[in-house]
Amino acid sequence: MEQKAFFTKISMGVLRSVLITIALLIIFSIIMTFKEVNTQFISVYYVIATCLSVVYGAIYSARKNNKNGWLVGILVAVFYMLLIYILSALLFKNISFGTTELLRLLIAILVGALSGMLGINI
């Protein structure tokens, strides 16, 4: 029963991360409607949106779990990135995993671990 509650807290963190991502993408879409944006800015915005989403989801889940913040943060980051990867593969029919995606995953894991520890201590 305790394991089910643990993964429920992780799932809620991932869900909240996805909701933050959707909100940030809507804001970015509005910006792109009125202003021309180069591809380098898009890539940077994607990384920032990913980090902010993982931070929020990891802190939320870690605060709910009250222990193992680093593990909770890493799991939120991994499941979030997996969900984003699956959704983008389904929507864009592009299944590739290169060094850029690996770097984004590693950044998300690092941010998730640190945010999980932060979530326990605030």
mmCIF file with all atom_site columns, N, CA and C in Angstrom, residues 50-63 67-80 104-121:
data_model
loop_
_atom_site.group_PDB
_atom_site.id
_atom_site.type_symbol
_atom_site.label_atom_id
_atom_site.label_alt_id
_atom_site.label_comp_id
_atom_site.label_asym_id
_atom_site.label_entity_id
_atom_site.label_seq_id
_atom_site.pdbx_PDB_ins_code
_atom_site.Cartn_x
_atom_site.Cartn_y
_atom_site.Cartn_z
_atom_site.occupancy
_atom_site.B_iso_or_equiv
_atom_site.pdbx_formal_charge
_atom_site.auth_seq_id
_atom_site.auth_comp_id
_atom_site.auth_asym_id
_atom_site.auth_atom_id
_atom_site.pdbx_PDB_model_num
ATOM 1   N N  . THR A 1 50  ? 11.362 23.049 -19.545 1.00 0.00 ? 50  THR A N  1
ATOM 2   C CA . THR A 1 50  ? 11.546 21.713 -18.982 1.00 0.00 ? 50  THR A CA 1
ATOM 3   C C  . THR A 1 50  ? 12.045 21.803 -17.545 1.00 0.00 ? 50  THR A C  1
ATOM 4   N N  . CYS A 1 51  ? 13.045 22.636 -17.318 1.00 0.00 ? 51  CYS A N  1
ATOM 5   C CA . CYS A 1 51  ? 13.602 22.771 -15.972 1.00 0.00 ? 51  CYS A CA 1
ATOM 6   C C  . CYS A 1 51  ? 12.573 23.311 -14.984 1.00 0.00 ? 51  CYS A C  1
ATOM 7   N N  . LEU A 1 52  ? 11.844 24.351 -15.373 1.00 0.00 ? 52  LEU A N  1
ATOM 8   C CA . LEU A 1 52  ? 10.828 24.913 -14.478 1.00 0.00 ? 52  LEU A CA 1
ATOM 9   C C  . LEU A 1 52  ? 9.738  23.893 -14.160 1.00 0.00 ? 52  LEU A C  1
ATOM 10  N N  . SER A 1 53  ? 9.347  23.126 -15.156 1.00 0.00 ? 53  SER A N  1
ATOM 11  C CA . SER A 1 53  ? 8.313  22.115 -14.955 1.00 0.00 ? 53  SER A CA 1
ATOM 12  C C  . SER A 1 53  ? 8.794  21.022 -14.014 1.00 0.00 ? 53  SER A C  1
ATOM 13  N N  . VAL A 1 54  ? 10.017 20.561 -14.222 1.00 0.00 ? 54  VAL A N  1
ATOM 14  C CA . VAL A 1 54  ? 10.573 19.513 -13.359 1.00 0.00 ? 54  VAL A CA 1
ATOM 15  C C  . VAL A 1 54  ? 10.767 20.041 -11.941 1.00 0.00 ? 54  VAL A C  1
ATOM 16  N N  . VAL A 1 55  ? 11.220 21.275 -11.808 1.00 0.00 ? 55  VAL A N  1
ATOM 17  C CA . VAL A 1 55  ? 11.394 21.871 -10.475 1.00 0.00 ? 55  VAL A CA 1
ATOM 18  C C  . VAL A 1 55  ? 10.072 21.854 -9.719  1.00 0.00 ? 55  VAL A C  1
ATOM 19  N N  . TYR A 1 56  ? 9.019  22.329 -10.357 1.00 0.00 ? 56  TYR A N  1
ATOM 20  C CA . TYR A 1 56  ? 7.726  22.384 -9.673  1.00 0.00 ? 56  TYR A CA 1
ATOM 21  C C  . TYR A 1 56  ? 7.218  20.982 -9.320  1.00 0.00 ? 56  TYR A C  1
ATOM 22  N N  . GLY A 1 57  ? 7.269  20.067 -10.281 1.00 0.00 ? 57  GLY A N  1
ATOM 23  C CA . GLY A 1 57  ? 6.783  18.711 -10.029 1.00 0.00 ? 57  GLY A CA 1
ATOM 24  C C  . GLY A 1 57  ? 7.583  17.989 -8.961  1.00 0.00 ? 57  GLY A C  1
ATOM 25  N N  . ALA A 1 58  ? 8.901  18.157 -8.971  1.00 0.00 ? 58  ALA A N  1
ATOM 26  C CA . ALA A 1 58  ? 9.754  17.484 -7.990  1.00 0.00 ? 58  ALA A CA 1
ATOM 27  C C  . ALA A 1 58  ? 9.546  18.055 -6.591  1.00 0.00 ? 58  ALA A C  1
ATOM 28  N N  . ILE A 1 59  ? 9.456  19.370 -6.493  1.00 0.00 ? 59  ILE A N  1
ATOM 29  C CA . ILE A 1 59  ? 9.219  19.976 -5.177  1.00 0.00 ? 59  ILE A CA 1
ATOM 30  C C  . ILE A 1 59  ? 7.860  19.549 -4.637  1.00 0.00 ? 59  ILE A C  1
ATOM 31  N N  . TYR A 1 60  ? 6.852  19.556 -5.488  1.00 0.00 ? 60  TYR A N  1
ATOM 32  C CA . TYR A 1 60  ? 5.515  19.140 -5.051  1.00 0.00 ? 60  TYR A CA 1
ATOM 33  C C  . TYR A 1 60  ? 5.530  17.700 -4.535  1.00 0.00 ? 60  TYR A C  1
ATOM 34  N N  . SER A 1 61  ? 6.102  16.790 -5.320  1.00 0.00 ? 61  SER A N  1
ATOM 35  C CA . SER A 1 61  ? 6.116  15.377 -4.930  1.00 0.00 ? 61  SER A CA 1
ATOM 36  C C  . SER A 1 61  ? 6.967  15.135 -3.690  1.00 0.00 ? 61  SER A C  1
ATOM 37  N N  . ALA A 1 62  ? 8.103  15.811 -3.602  1.00 0.00 ? 62  ALA A N  1
ATOM 38  C CA . ALA A 1 62  ? 8.978  15.627 -2.442  1.00 0.00 ? 62  ALA A CA 1
ATOM 39  C C  . ALA A 1 62  ? 8.307  16.121 -1.166  1.00 0.00 ? 62  ALA A C  1
ATOM 40  N N  . ARG A 1 63  ? 7.609  17.240 -1.258  1.00 0.00 ? 63  ARG A N  1
ATOM 41  C CA . ARG A 1 63  ? 6.905  17.752 -0.074  1.00 0.00 ? 63  ARG A CA 1
ATOM 42  C C  . ARG A 1 63  ? 5.789  16.801 0.357   1.00 0.00 ? 63  ARG A C  1
ATOM 43  N N  . LYS A 1 67  ? 10.213 12.363 2.356   1.00 0.00 ? 67  LYS A N  1
ATOM 44  C CA . LYS A 1 67  ? 11.503 11.680 2.497   1.00 0.00 ? 67  LYS A CA 1
ATOM 45  C C  . LYS A 1 67  ? 12.004 11.299 1.108   1.00 0.00 ? 67  LYS A C  1
ATOM 46  N N  . ASN A 1 68  ? 13.280 10.966 1.033   1.00 0.00 ? 68  ASN A N  1
ATOM 47  C CA . ASN A 1 68  ? 13.910 10.575 -0.236  1.00 0.00 ? 68  ASN A CA 1
ATOM 48  C C  . ASN A 1 68  ? 13.679 11.608 -1.337  1.00 0.00 ? 68  ASN A C  1
ATOM 49  N N  . GLY A 1 69  ? 13.927 12.870 -1.025  1.00 0.00 ? 69  GLY A N  1
ATOM 50  C CA . GLY A 1 69  ? 13.668 13.939 -1.981  1.00 0.00 ? 69  GLY A CA 1
ATOM 51  C C  . GLY A 1 69  ? 14.417 13.781 -3.282  1.00 0.00 ? 69  GLY A C  1
ATOM 52  N N  . TRP A 1 70  ? 15.675 13.378 -3.216  1.00 0.00 ? 70  TRP A N  1
ATOM 53  C CA . TRP A 1 70  ? 16.469 13.220 -4.436  1.00 0.00 ? 70  TRP A CA 1
ATOM 54  C C  . TRP A 1 70  ? 15.889 12.129 -5.324  1.00 0.00 ? 70  TRP A C  1
ATOM 55  N N  . LEU A 1 71  ? 15.463 11.018 -4.717  1.00 0.00 ? 71  LEU A N  1
ATOM 56  C CA . LEU A 1 71  ? 14.885 9.915  -5.487  1.00 0.00 ? 71  LEU A CA 1
ATOM 57  C C  . LEU A 1 71  ? 13.555 10.330 -6.106  1.00 0.00 ? 71  LEU A C  1
ATOM 58  N N  . VAL A 1 72  ? 12.734 10.992 -5.335  1.00 0.00 ? 72  VAL A N  1
ATOM 59  C CA . VAL A 1 72  ? 11.447 11.475 -5.835  1.00 0.00 ? 72  VAL A CA 1
ATOM 60  C C  . VAL A 1 72  ? 11.667 12.433 -7.000  1.00 0.00 ? 72  VAL A C  1
ATOM 61  N N  . GLY A 1 73  ? 12.610 13.354 -6.849  1.00 0.00 ? 73  GLY A N  1
ATOM 62  C CA . GLY A 1 73  ? 12.904 14.310 -7.912  1.00 0.00 ? 73  GLY A CA 1
ATOM 63  C C  . GLY A 1 73  ? 13.402 13.642 -9.180  1.00 0.00 ? 73  GLY A C  1
ATOM 64  N N  . ILE A 1 74  ? 14.279 12.660 -9.024  1.00 0.00 ? 74  ILE A N  1
ATOM 65  C CA . ILE A 1 74  ? 14.788 11.932 -10.194 1.00 0.00 ? 74  ILE A CA 1
ATOM 66  C C  . ILE A 1 74  ? 13.662 11.188 -10.895 1.00 0.00 ? 74  ILE A C  1
ATOM 67  N N  . LEU A 1 75  ? 12.802 10.532 -10.128 1.00 0.00 ? 75  LEU A N  1
ATOM 68  C CA . LEU A 1 75  ? 11.694 9.783  -10.740 1.00 0.00 ? 75  LEU A CA 1
ATOM 69  C C  . LEU A 1 75  ? 10.713 10.715 -11.447 1.00 0.00 ? 75  LEU A C  1
ATOM 70  N N  . VAL A 1 76  ? 10.421 11.851 -10.843 1.00 0.00 ? 76  VAL A N  1
ATOM 71  C CA . VAL A 1 76  ? 9.543  12.820 -11.508 1.00 0.00 ? 76  VAL A CA 1
ATOM 72  C C  . VAL A 1 76  ? 10.173 13.260 -12.822 1.00 0.00 ? 76  VAL A C  1
ATOM 73  N N  . ALA A 1 77  ? 11.464 13.559 -12.800 1.00 0.00 ? 77  ALA A N  1
ATOM 74  C CA . ALA A 1 77  ? 12.155 14.012 -14.010 1.00 0.00 ? 77  ALA A CA 1
ATOM 75  C C  . ALA A 1 77  ? 12.160 12.935 -15.093 1.00 0.00 ? 77  ALA A C  1
ATOM 76  N N  . VAL A 1 78  ? 12.467 11.706 -14.722 1.00 0.00 ? 78  VAL A N  1
ATOM 77  C CA . VAL A 1 78  ? 12.539 10.619 -15.711 1.00 0.00 ? 78  VAL A CA 1
ATOM 78  C C  . VAL A 1 78  ? 11.164 10.340 -16.308 1.00 0.00 ? 78  VAL A C  1
ATOM 79  N N  . PHE A 1 79  ? 10.144 10.231 -15.466 1.00 0.00 ? 79  PHE A N  1
ATOM 80  C CA . PHE A 1 79  ? 8.804  9.946  -15.991 1.00 0.00 ? 79  PHE A CA 1
ATOM 81  C C  . PHE A 1 79  ? 8.260  11.120 -16.808 1.00 0.00 ? 79  PHE A C  1
ATOM 82  N N  . TYR A 1 80  ? 8.568  12.336 -16.392 1.00 0.00 ? 80  TYR A N  1
ATOM 83  C CA . TYR A 1 80  ? 8.159  13.518 -17.147 1.00 0.00 ? 80  TYR A CA 1
ATOM 84  C C  . TYR A 1 80  ? 8.807  13.509 -18.527 1.00 0.00 ? 80  TYR A C  1
ATOM 85  N N  . ARG A 1 104 ? 19.380 16.770 -22.497 1.00 0.00 ? 104 ARG A N  1
ATOM 86  C CA . ARG A 1 104 ? 18.166 17.313 -21.853 1.00 0.00 ? 104 ARG A CA 1
ATOM 87  C C  . ARG A 1 104 ? 17.681 16.388 -20.733 1.00 0.00 ? 104 ARG A C  1
ATOM 88  N N  . LEU A 1 105 ? 17.775 15.081 -20.952 1.00 0.00 ? 105 LEU A N  1
ATOM 89  C CA . LEU A 1 105 ? 17.389 14.121 -19.914 1.00 0.00 ? 105 LEU A CA 1
ATOM 90  C C  . LEU A 1 105 ? 18.304 14.246 -18.702 1.00 0.00 ? 105 LEU A C  1
ATOM 91  N N  . LEU A 1 106 ? 19.598 14.346 -18.927 1.00 0.00 ? 106 LEU A N  1
ATOM 92  C CA . LEU A 1 106 ? 20.545 14.473 -17.817 1.00 0.00 ? 106 LEU A CA 1
ATOM 93  C C  . LEU A 1 106 ? 20.336 15.775 -17.047 1.00 0.00 ? 106 LEU A C  1
ATOM 94  N N  . ILE A 1 107 ? 20.064 16.855 -17.764 1.00 0.00 ? 107 ILE A N  1
ATOM 95  C CA . ILE A 1 107 ? 19.771 18.134 -17.101 1.00 0.00 ? 107 ILE A CA 1
ATOM 96  C C  . ILE A 1 107 ? 18.505 18.002 -16.257 1.00 0.00 ? 107 ILE A C  1
ATOM 97  N N  . ALA A 1 108 ? 17.479 17.363 -16.816 1.00 0.00 ? 108 ALA A N  1
ATOM 98  C CA . ALA A 1 108 ? 16.220 17.183 -16.081 1.00 0.00 ? 108 ALA A CA 1
ATOM 99  C C  . ALA A 1 108 ? 16.437 16.326 -14.836 1.00 0.00 ? 108 ALA A C  1
ATOM 100 N N  . ILE A 1 109 ? 17.247 15.277 -14.942 1.00 0.00 ? 109 ILE A N  1
ATOM 101 C CA . ILE A 1 109 ? 17.523 14.419 -13.787 1.00 0.00 ? 109 ILE A CA 1
ATOM 102 C C  . ILE A 1 109 ? 18.260 15.202 -12.703 1.00 0.00 ? 109 ILE A C  1
ATOM 103 N N  . LEU A 1 110 ? 19.256 15.977 -13.096 1.00 0.00 ? 110 LEU A N  1
ATOM 104 C CA . LEU A 1 110 ? 20.003 16.781 -12.127 1.00 0.00 ? 110 LEU A CA 1
ATOM 105 C C  . LEU A 1 110 ? 19.094 17.812 -11.459 1.00 0.00 ? 110 LEU A C  1
ATOM 106 N N  . VAL A 1 111 ? 18.301 18.508 -12.255 1.00 0.00 ? 111 VAL A N  1
ATOM 107 C CA . VAL A 1 111 ? 17.370 19.505 -11.713 1.00 0.00 ? 111 VAL A CA 1
ATOM 108 C C  . VAL A 1 111 ? 16.340 18.825 -10.809 1.00 0.00 ? 111 VAL A C  1
ATOM 109 N N  . GLY A 1 112 ? 15.856 17.654 -11.215 1.00 0.00 ? 112 GLY A N  1
ATOM 110 C CA . GLY A 1 112 ? 14.887 16.925 -10.407 1.00 0.00 ? 112 GLY A CA 1
ATOM 111 C C  . GLY A 1 112 ? 15.454 16.504 -9.063  1.00 0.00 ? 112 GLY A C  1
ATOM 112 N N  . ALA A 1 113 ? 16.676 15.986 -9.067  1.00 0.00 ? 113 ALA A N  1
ATOM 113 C CA . ALA A 1 113 ? 17.300 15.560 -7.811  1.00 0.00 ? 113 ALA A CA 1
ATOM 114 C C  . ALA A 1 113 ? 17.491 16.747 -6.867  1.00 0.00 ? 113 ALA A C  1
ATOM 115 N N  . LEU A 1 114 ? 18.012 17.842 -7.393  1.00 0.00 ? 114 LEU A N  1
ATOM 116 C CA . LEU A 1 114 ? 18.220 19.031 -6.558  1.00 0.00 ? 114 LEU A CA 1
ATOM 117 C C  . LEU A 1 114 ? 16.897 19.616 -6.065  1.00 0.00 ? 114 LEU A C  1
ATOM 118 N N  . SER A 1 115 ? 15.891 19.625 -6.926  1.00 0.00 ? 115 SER A N  1
ATOM 119 C CA . SER A 1 115 ? 14.581 20.158 -6.533  1.00 0.00 ? 115 SER A CA 1
ATOM 120 C C  . SER A 1 115 ? 13.905 19.269 -5.507  1.00 0.00 ? 115 SER A C  1
ATOM 121 N N  . GLY A 1 116 ? 14.078 17.965 -5.643  1.00 0.00 ? 116 GLY A N  1
ATOM 122 C CA . GLY A 1 116 ? 13.524 17.048 -4.652  1.00 0.00 ? 116 GLY A CA 1
ATOM 123 C C  . GLY A 1 116 ? 14.139 17.268 -3.278  1.00 0.00 ? 116 GLY A C  1
ATOM 124 N N  . MET A 1 117 ? 15.457 17.467 -3.248  1.00 0.00 ? 117 MET A N  1
ATOM 125 C CA . MET A 1 117 ? 16.123 17.761 -1.970  1.00 0.00 ? 117 MET A CA 1
ATOM 126 C C  . MET A 1 117 ? 15.644 19.096 -1.413  1.00 0.00 ? 117 MET A C  1
ATOM 127 N N  . LEU A 1 118 ? 15.464 20.064 -2.290  1.00 0.00 ? 118 LEU A N  1
ATOM 128 C CA . LEU A 1 118 ? 14.961 21.369 -1.871  1.00 0.00 ? 118 LEU A CA 1
ATOM 129 C C  . LEU A 1 118 ? 13.539 21.245 -1.322  1.00 0.00 ? 118 LEU A C  1
ATOM 130 N N  . GLY A 1 119 ? 12.725 20.422 -1.977  1.00 0.00 ? 119 GLY A N  1
ATOM 131 C CA . GLY A 1 119 ? 11.345 20.240 -1.542  1.00 0.00 ? 119 GLY A CA 1
ATOM 132 C C  . GLY A 1 119 ? 11.232 19.651 -0.147  1.00 0.00 ? 119 GLY A C  1
ATOM 133 N N  . ILE A 1 120 ? 12.173 18.805 0.228   1.00 0.00 ? 120 ILE A N  1
ATOM 134 C CA . ILE A 1 120 ? 12.169 18.224 1.570   1.00 0.00 ? 120 ILE A CA 1
ATOM 135 C C  . ILE A 1 120 ? 12.540 19.279 2.611   1.00 0.00 ? 120 ILE A C  1
ATOM 136 N N  . ASN A 1 121 ? 13.443 20.167 2.240   1.00 0.00 ? 121 ASN A N  1
ATOM 137 C CA . ASN A 1 121 ? 14.026 21.090 3.219   1.00 0.00 ? 121 ASN A CA 1
ATOM 138 C C  . ASN A 1 121 ? 13.354 22.455 3.299   1.00 0.00 ? 121 ASN A C  1
#
